[in-house]
Short mmCIF file of C-alpha atoms and ligand atoms in Angstrom, two decimals:
data_model
loop_
_atom_site.label_atom_id
_atom_site.label_comp_id
_atom_site.label_asym_id
_atom_site.label_seq_id
_atom_site.Cartn_x
_atom_site.Cartn_y
_atom_site.Cartn_z
CA MET J 1 112.34 61.23 120.28
CA PRO J 2 112.60 62.15 116.58
CA ALA J 3 116.19 62.41 115.25
CA THR J 4 117.76 65.87 115.27
CA ILE J 5 120.82 67.53 113.74
CA PRO J 6 122.82 70.18 115.66
CA LEU J 7 123.09 73.43 113.71
CA LYS J 8 124.85 76.62 114.80
CA LEU J 9 122.88 79.85 114.51
CA GLU J 10 125.08 80.92 111.56
CA GLN J 11 124.22 77.65 109.80
CA ILE J 12 120.50 78.15 110.44
CA PHE J 13 120.70 81.64 108.95
CA ALA J 14 122.82 80.42 106.00
CA LEU J 15 120.49 77.51 105.26
CA ALA J 16 117.42 79.75 105.19
CA TYR J 17 119.21 82.52 103.25
CA GLN J 18 120.57 80.12 100.63
CA ALA J 19 117.24 78.28 100.23
CA LEU J 20 115.41 81.59 99.75
CA CYS J 21 118.00 82.89 97.26
CA GLU J 22 117.80 79.65 95.27
CA HIS J 23 114.07 80.25 94.97
CA GLY J 24 114.46 83.75 93.59
CA CYS J 25 114.85 86.07 96.60
CA ASP J 26 117.22 88.99 96.27
CA HIS J 27 119.66 89.74 99.10
CA ASP J 28 117.39 92.14 101.03
CA ASN J 29 114.37 89.85 101.00
CA ALA J 30 116.33 86.69 101.83
CA ASP J 31 118.33 88.46 104.54
CA ALA J 32 115.24 89.85 106.30
CA LEU J 33 113.37 86.53 106.30
CA ALA J 34 116.39 84.36 107.13
CA ASP J 35 117.11 86.66 110.08
CA THR J 36 113.53 86.23 111.35
CA ILE J 37 113.86 82.44 111.01
CA MET J 38 117.25 82.33 112.74
CA ARG J 39 116.03 84.53 115.61
CA ALA J 40 112.99 82.27 116.11
CA GLU J 41 115.29 79.23 116.44
CA ARG J 42 117.68 81.18 118.69
CA ASP J 43 114.87 82.09 121.09
CA GLY J 44 113.17 78.69 121.01
CA SER J 45 110.15 79.84 118.96
CA VAL J 46 110.54 76.54 117.18
CA SER J 47 107.11 76.50 115.52
CA HIS J 48 108.06 79.69 113.62
CA GLY J 49 111.68 79.04 112.67
CA LEU J 50 113.00 76.60 110.06
CA PHE J 51 109.73 74.69 110.48
CA ARG J 52 108.11 77.40 108.31
CA LEU J 53 110.77 77.48 105.60
CA PRO J 54 109.16 74.78 103.39
CA ALA J 55 105.92 76.81 103.39
CA TYR J 56 107.78 80.01 102.44
CA ILE J 57 109.44 78.07 99.61
CA LYS J 58 106.02 76.88 98.43
CA ALA J 59 104.83 80.49 98.24
CA LEU J 60 107.90 81.36 96.15
CA LYS J 61 107.56 78.35 93.86
CA SER J 62 103.90 79.06 93.12
CA GLY J 63 104.67 82.72 92.40
CA LYS J 64 102.35 83.89 95.19
CA ALA J 65 105.02 85.79 97.15
CA ASN J 66 107.26 88.38 95.51
CA PRO J 67 110.90 87.37 96.13
CA THR J 68 112.25 90.83 95.25
CA ALA J 69 109.65 92.96 97.06
CA LYS J 70 110.39 96.64 97.53
CA PRO J 71 107.95 97.84 100.20
CA LYS J 72 106.64 101.38 99.76
CA ILE J 73 106.06 103.76 102.67
CA THR J 74 103.42 106.47 102.73
CA GLN J 75 103.26 108.92 105.62
CA ALA J 76 99.45 109.35 105.62
CA THR J 77 99.45 111.70 108.66
CA ALA J 78 102.06 112.58 111.28
CA ALA J 79 100.95 109.53 113.29
CA LEU J 80 99.82 107.14 110.55
CA ILE J 81 102.28 105.24 108.40
CA LYS J 82 101.21 102.94 105.62
CA CYS J 83 103.48 100.32 104.13
CA HIS J 84 102.54 98.54 100.91
CA GLY J 85 104.54 95.32 101.14
CA ASP J 86 104.72 94.73 97.36
CA ASN J 87 103.49 91.19 97.99
CA GLY J 88 106.69 90.09 99.69
CA PHE J 89 107.14 88.34 103.02
CA ALA J 90 106.44 90.42 106.13
CA PRO J 91 110.01 90.82 107.48
CA ILE J 92 111.21 93.04 104.62
CA ALA J 93 108.14 95.28 105.06
CA GLN J 94 108.73 95.48 108.82
CA ARG J 95 112.42 96.21 108.34
CA THR J 96 111.51 99.04 105.96
CA ALA J 97 108.60 100.51 107.92
CA ILE J 98 109.45 100.18 111.61
CA PRO J 99 112.07 102.98 111.66
CA HIS J 100 109.32 105.33 110.34
CA LEU J 101 106.95 104.14 113.08
CA ILE J 102 109.60 104.77 115.74
CA THR J 103 110.17 108.33 114.56
CA ALA J 104 106.43 109.04 114.44
CA ALA J 105 105.73 107.58 117.90
CA LYS J 106 108.68 109.46 119.43
CA THR J 107 107.46 112.78 118.07
CA GLN J 108 103.67 112.29 118.25
CA GLY J 109 103.45 110.15 121.39
CA ILE J 110 101.37 107.58 119.52
CA ALA J 111 101.63 106.20 115.99
CA MET J 112 100.17 103.42 113.93
CA LEU J 113 101.65 101.35 111.14
CA ALA J 114 99.36 99.66 108.62
CA ILE J 115 101.23 97.01 106.63
CA THR J 116 99.34 95.62 103.65
CA HIS J 117 100.08 93.20 100.78
CA THR J 118 102.46 90.94 102.69
CA HIS J 119 102.68 87.27 103.64
CA HIS J 120 103.08 86.79 107.40
CA MET J 121 103.82 83.39 108.92
CA ALA J 122 106.25 84.25 111.68
CA ALA J 123 106.14 84.86 115.42
CA LEU J 124 104.98 88.36 116.31
CA TRP J 125 107.42 89.24 119.07
CA PRO J 126 110.28 90.59 116.87
CA GLU J 127 108.33 93.62 115.66
CA VAL J 128 107.09 94.71 119.11
CA GLU J 129 110.40 93.90 120.80
CA ALA J 130 112.17 96.17 118.27
CA LEU J 131 109.86 99.01 119.30
CA ALA J 132 110.28 98.39 123.04
CA GLU J 133 114.05 98.48 122.56
CA GLN J 134 113.44 102.09 121.47
CA ASN J 135 111.59 102.84 124.72
CA LEU J 136 108.13 102.49 123.16
CA ALA J 137 105.22 100.30 124.21
CA ALA J 138 103.83 98.37 121.26
CA PHE J 139 100.96 96.18 120.17
CA ALA J 140 100.74 94.12 116.97
CA CYS J 141 98.34 91.67 115.41
CA VAL J 142 97.78 89.72 112.19
CA SER J 143 94.96 87.53 110.92
CA TYR J 144 95.54 84.44 108.81
CA MET J 145 93.20 81.92 107.14
CA PRO J 146 90.21 80.30 108.86
CA ALA J 147 91.40 77.77 111.44
CA VAL J 148 89.47 78.69 114.59
CA ALA J 149 85.77 78.22 115.32
CA PRO J 150 84.00 81.29 116.78
CA ALA J 151 82.34 80.65 120.18
CA GLY J 152 79.46 78.23 119.68
CA ALA J 153 80.51 77.15 116.16
CA THR J 154 82.24 73.97 114.95
CA LYS J 155 83.54 75.41 111.68
CA ALA J 156 86.62 77.57 111.17
CA PHE J 157 86.10 81.29 110.59
CA PHE J 158 88.85 83.22 112.44
CA GLY J 159 92.55 82.78 111.82
CA THR J 160 94.76 81.80 114.74
CA ASN J 161 95.14 85.60 114.89
CA PRO J 162 98.11 86.24 117.18
CA ILE J 163 98.57 89.38 119.26
CA SER J 164 101.81 90.65 120.74
CA PHE J 165 102.50 93.40 123.25
CA ALA J 166 105.83 94.78 124.46
CA TRP J 167 106.74 97.09 127.31
CA PRO J 168 110.18 98.74 127.56
CA ARG J 169 112.24 98.31 130.73
CA LYS J 170 115.27 100.21 131.92
CA ASN J 171 118.44 98.08 132.11
CA ASN J 172 116.44 94.96 131.31
CA PHE J 173 115.02 93.21 128.27
CA PRO J 174 111.49 94.31 127.40
CA MET J 175 108.45 92.47 128.70
CA VAL J 176 106.92 90.86 125.60
CA PHE J 177 103.98 88.57 125.29
CA ASP J 178 103.12 87.01 121.98
CA MET J 179 100.29 84.55 121.63
CA ALA J 180 97.78 83.07 119.26
CA THR J 181 94.17 83.86 120.17
CA ALA J 182 93.51 80.21 119.40
CA SER J 183 93.94 77.71 122.24
CA GLN J 184 97.32 76.99 120.57
CA ALA J 185 99.10 78.15 117.42
CA MET J 186 98.49 75.71 114.54
CA GLY J 187 102.30 75.35 114.31
CA GLU J 188 102.31 74.00 117.88
CA VAL J 189 99.54 71.52 117.02
CA GLN J 190 101.45 70.42 113.89
CA LEU J 191 104.60 69.99 115.98
CA ALA J 192 102.68 67.89 118.55
CA ALA J 193 101.37 65.74 115.67
CA ARG J 194 104.90 65.34 114.28
CA GLU J 195 106.27 64.37 117.66
CA GLY J 196 103.37 62.12 118.65
CA HIS J 197 102.13 64.11 121.71
CA SER J 198 98.50 64.67 122.55
CA VAL J 199 97.26 68.24 123.10
CA PRO J 200 95.24 69.50 126.10
CA GLU J 201 91.46 69.22 126.14
CA GLY J 202 89.86 72.36 124.74
CA THR J 203 92.50 72.75 122.02
CA GLY J 204 90.23 71.76 119.16
CA LEU J 205 87.55 69.67 117.51
CA ASP J 206 87.82 66.82 114.97
CA ALA J 207 86.23 66.83 111.52
CA ASN J 208 82.88 65.81 113.07
CA GLY J 209 82.91 68.76 115.49
CA LYS J 210 83.75 66.51 118.46
CA PRO J 211 86.37 67.59 121.07
CA THR J 212 89.68 65.73 120.65
CA THR J 213 93.17 65.72 122.14
CA ASP J 214 94.66 64.17 118.96
CA PRO J 215 96.63 66.94 117.17
CA GLU J 216 96.48 65.01 113.89
CA LYS J 217 92.68 65.16 113.92
CA ILE J 218 92.71 68.90 114.63
CA ALA J 219 95.35 69.74 112.01
CA ASN J 220 93.76 67.56 109.31
CA GLY J 221 90.10 68.36 108.79
CA GLY J 222 89.37 69.53 112.32
CA VAL J 223 89.32 72.99 113.83
CA LEU J 224 91.03 74.88 116.67
CA LEU J 225 89.03 76.55 119.43
CA PRO J 226 89.69 80.10 120.65
CA PHE J 227 91.48 80.38 124.01
CA GLY J 228 89.14 81.17 126.88
CA GLY J 229 85.91 80.45 124.98
CA TYR J 230 83.88 83.49 123.96
CA LYS J 231 86.44 85.90 125.46
CA GLY J 232 89.23 84.66 123.20
CA ALA J 233 86.77 84.63 120.29
CA ALA J 234 86.07 88.32 120.89
CA ILE J 235 89.81 89.10 120.77
CA ALA J 236 90.17 87.04 117.57
CA MET J 237 87.37 89.13 116.07
CA MET J 238 89.14 92.34 117.14
CA VAL J 239 92.25 91.13 115.30
CA GLU J 240 90.22 90.53 112.12
CA LEU J 241 88.90 94.10 112.33
CA LEU J 242 92.26 95.77 113.11
CA ALA J 243 94.43 93.79 110.67
CA GLY J 244 91.68 93.59 108.03
CA GLY J 245 88.81 96.09 108.20
CA LEU J 246 90.80 99.02 109.62
CA ILE J 247 93.61 98.84 107.08
CA ASN J 248 91.65 97.66 104.02
CA GLU J 249 93.20 94.19 104.01
CA SER J 250 91.66 90.74 103.95
CA PHE J 251 89.68 89.12 106.70
CA SER J 252 90.80 85.52 107.23
CA TYR J 253 87.95 84.14 105.12
CA GLU J 254 88.81 86.52 102.27
CA ALA J 255 92.49 85.56 102.50
CA LYS J 256 91.47 81.94 102.00
CA GLN J 257 89.21 82.77 99.05
CA ARG J 258 92.10 84.60 97.37
CA ASP J 259 94.80 82.08 98.28
CA ASN J 260 96.11 79.66 95.67
CA GLY J 261 96.26 76.79 98.19
CA ASP J 262 100.02 76.28 97.81
CA GLY J 263 100.43 75.79 101.58
CA GLY J 264 102.41 79.00 101.98
CA PRO J 265 101.28 82.05 103.98
CA PRO J 266 98.32 83.92 102.43
CA GLN J 267 98.46 87.56 101.47
CA GLY J 268 97.33 89.80 104.33
CA GLY J 269 98.11 92.76 106.52
CA GLN J 270 99.46 93.67 109.92
CA PHE J 271 98.42 96.31 112.45
CA ILE J 272 101.15 97.78 114.68
CA LEU J 273 100.62 100.47 117.30
CA ALA J 274 103.45 102.25 119.10
CA LEU J 275 103.00 104.36 122.26
CA ASN J 276 105.55 106.63 123.89
CA PRO J 277 105.30 106.53 127.72
CA GLN J 278 107.75 109.42 127.96
CA ARG J 279 105.09 111.57 126.28
CA THR J 280 101.97 110.04 127.88
CA ALA J 281 103.20 109.50 131.46
CA GLY J 282 106.20 111.85 131.57
CA GLU J 283 109.24 111.64 133.86
CA GLY J 284 109.28 108.78 136.34
CA TRP J 285 107.34 106.23 134.29
CA GLU J 286 110.22 103.78 134.17
CA LYS J 287 110.59 103.58 137.95
CA HIS J 288 106.81 103.47 138.41
CA CYS J 289 106.57 100.47 136.05
CA GLU J 290 109.70 98.77 137.43
CA ASP J 291 108.07 98.90 140.88
CA PHE J 292 105.03 97.22 139.35
CA PHE J 293 107.13 94.43 137.81
CA THR J 294 109.02 93.98 141.10
CA LYS J 295 105.77 93.58 143.05
CA LEU J 296 104.43 91.14 140.47
CA LEU J 297 107.58 89.04 140.50
CA GLU J 298 107.58 88.91 144.29
CA LEU J 299 104.58 86.61 144.01
CA GLU J 300 105.77 83.03 144.09
CA GLY J 301 105.46 81.18 140.80
CA THR J 302 105.44 84.24 138.55
CA ARG J 303 107.73 85.14 135.67
CA LEU J 304 107.41 87.72 132.93
CA PRO J 305 106.39 86.70 129.43
CA GLY J 306 109.43 86.75 127.15
CA GLU J 307 111.77 85.50 129.88
CA ARG J 308 111.95 81.98 128.45
CA ARG J 309 113.03 83.33 125.07
CA HIS J 310 115.64 85.62 126.60
CA LYS J 311 117.10 82.72 128.58
CA ASN J 312 117.30 80.68 125.37
CA ARG J 313 118.98 83.64 123.67
CA GLN J 314 121.88 83.52 126.13
CA ASP J 315 122.78 80.09 124.74
CA THR J 316 125.01 80.69 121.73
CA GLY J 317 125.47 76.97 121.03
CA ALA J 318 123.89 74.74 118.41
CA ARG J 319 120.14 74.24 118.12
CA HIS J 320 118.86 70.71 117.62
CA ILE J 321 116.78 70.74 114.46
CA ASN J 322 114.44 67.95 113.43
CA LYS J 323 116.27 65.79 110.87
CA ALA J 324 113.19 65.12 108.72
CA LEU J 325 112.71 68.89 108.45
CA ILE J 326 116.34 69.41 107.41
CA ASP J 327 115.94 66.65 104.79
CA THR J 328 112.84 68.38 103.41
CA ILE J 329 114.64 71.72 103.20
CA ALA J 330 117.77 70.13 101.68
CA SER J 331 115.65 68.42 99.01
CA GLU J 332 114.65 71.90 97.84
CA MET J 333 118.27 73.07 97.55
CA LYS J 334 121.15 72.43 95.15
CA ASP J 335 123.77 71.73 97.79
CA ALA J 336 122.64 72.13 101.38
CA ASP J 337 125.55 69.94 102.52
CA LYS J 338 127.95 72.83 101.99
CA ILE J 339 126.14 74.57 104.85
CA LEU J 340 125.17 71.53 106.92
CA LYS J 341 128.65 70.03 107.02
CA LYS J 342 130.46 73.22 108.07
P1 NDP R 401 102.51 80.36 123.98
O1 NDP R 401 101.21 79.92 124.55
O2 NDP R 401 103.61 79.40 123.95
O3 NDP R 401 103.03 81.64 124.78
C1 NDP R 401 102.25 82.80 124.85
C2 NDP R 401 102.93 83.85 125.70
O4 NDP R 401 102.81 83.49 127.08
C3 NDP R 401 104.42 84.00 125.43
O5 NDP R 401 104.73 85.36 125.38
C4 NDP R 401 105.07 83.30 126.61
O6 NDP R 401 106.35 83.84 126.95
C5 NDP R 401 104.07 83.59 127.71
N1 NDP R 401 104.10 82.62 128.79
C6 NDP R 401 104.07 81.27 128.69
N2 NDP R 401 104.11 80.71 129.91
C7 NDP R 401 104.17 81.74 130.81
C8 NDP R 401 104.22 81.81 132.23
N3 NDP R 401 104.23 80.72 132.99
N4 NDP R 401 104.28 83.02 132.79
C9 NDP R 401 104.28 84.15 132.05
N5 NDP R 401 104.23 84.13 130.70
C10 NDP R 401 104.17 82.95 130.08
O7 NDP R 401 102.27 80.95 122.51
P2 NDP R 401 101.27 80.46 121.36
O8 NDP R 401 101.37 78.98 121.24
O9 NDP R 401 99.93 81.05 121.56
O10 NDP R 401 101.92 81.14 120.06
C11 NDP R 401 103.18 80.69 119.59
C12 NDP R 401 103.67 81.58 118.48
O11 NDP R 401 102.91 81.41 117.30
C13 NDP R 401 103.64 83.08 118.77
O12 NDP R 401 104.95 83.56 118.54
C14 NDP R 401 102.69 83.65 117.71
O13 NDP R 401 103.02 84.94 117.23
C15 NDP R 401 102.85 82.63 116.60
N6 NDP R 401 101.71 82.66 115.67
C16 NDP R 401 101.87 83.24 114.44
C17 NDP R 401 100.82 83.27 113.54
C18 NDP R 401 100.95 83.95 112.22
O14 NDP R 401 100.02 83.88 111.43
N7 NDP R 401 102.02 84.64 111.92
C19 NDP R 401 99.53 82.64 113.85
C20 NDP R 401 99.47 82.11 115.19
C21 NDP R 401 100.52 82.12 116.06
P3 NDP R 401 107.72 83.01 126.66
O15 NDP R 401 107.94 83.09 125.18
O16 NDP R 401 108.74 83.69 127.48
O17 NDP R 401 107.44 81.59 127.11
#
């Protein structure tokens, strides 16, 4: 097992916040992103927590991401909100725009948020969970840079293009699923490579287009496959069209063409849809849906997506962070020890 260091959630937040500030972020930008990172570690979304901080720092060092972004909201119609992210990281744009989306969906029954000019490299559950906590159903997706071969191909064209969906529940945490449309998120493959595990068959191809279970060969020169063959590929294509074509943002291949290759998240967009069951279904929808969840969970072996994260969230203790990762982050900071030794 690789060496780890125990860090409390406050230390995880402080480490990310301080590292981001030292690379030029103002309070609002650092606070929004450090909160996203801390919450990923808290919930056990390890591939999208501190693991991503070095890449965010790269995007700041190269000047690709704006560390003092001030996202701008335009209410295009009663149900359509646009947020220009001012080239910052996605969390500050989401923090600015989501309250507008909530208001629109509550009043209109359905509303869409088009976020453009941001850099997204996080898990997708926080944005839809925030909407479900307001009694709204929500769907979100983002594209990335080519990493996934379309059905039949051996070369990357789609991003890992995650989709997330949340459903509000009375007196319970929302049902939230959040998944890459690739067989696995690239972060998971990179983690498997770091920790020396193989990955399941069907995860990806090596540089010669041959199937492999070696994550190193997939992450370096190889390609991921979509989940579920051509069906997953169709969903990955839908994500490209919603988070690119529909909102006048980049497709994954365009994001790569524009990217400076610094290893940080490319500039792109995000599509978020919010639906108000109180308006579409009317009184009684909560009980109707609770009955559905009860029936589903009566089947042996089932659990709801999101449950694992919520169980992790109950644990307020330290998280065990890979030591090599902490060393990498600390090497980018003036005095990480002040935070690490608390
Ligand atoms: P997983 O395959 O680990 O999980 C996908 C979903 O399935 C989760 O909601 C999970 O819930 C649920 N789930 C897992 N097992 C079960 C089960 N037995 N029963 C019911 N539900 C289950 O996710 P991925 O590896 O595909 O993606 C990991 C992360 O990577 C995501 O957060 C995604 O947003 C992120 N990502 C981000 C990208 C970006 O560009 N920003 C690109 C690609 C991915 P639970 O969490 O409760 O286990």
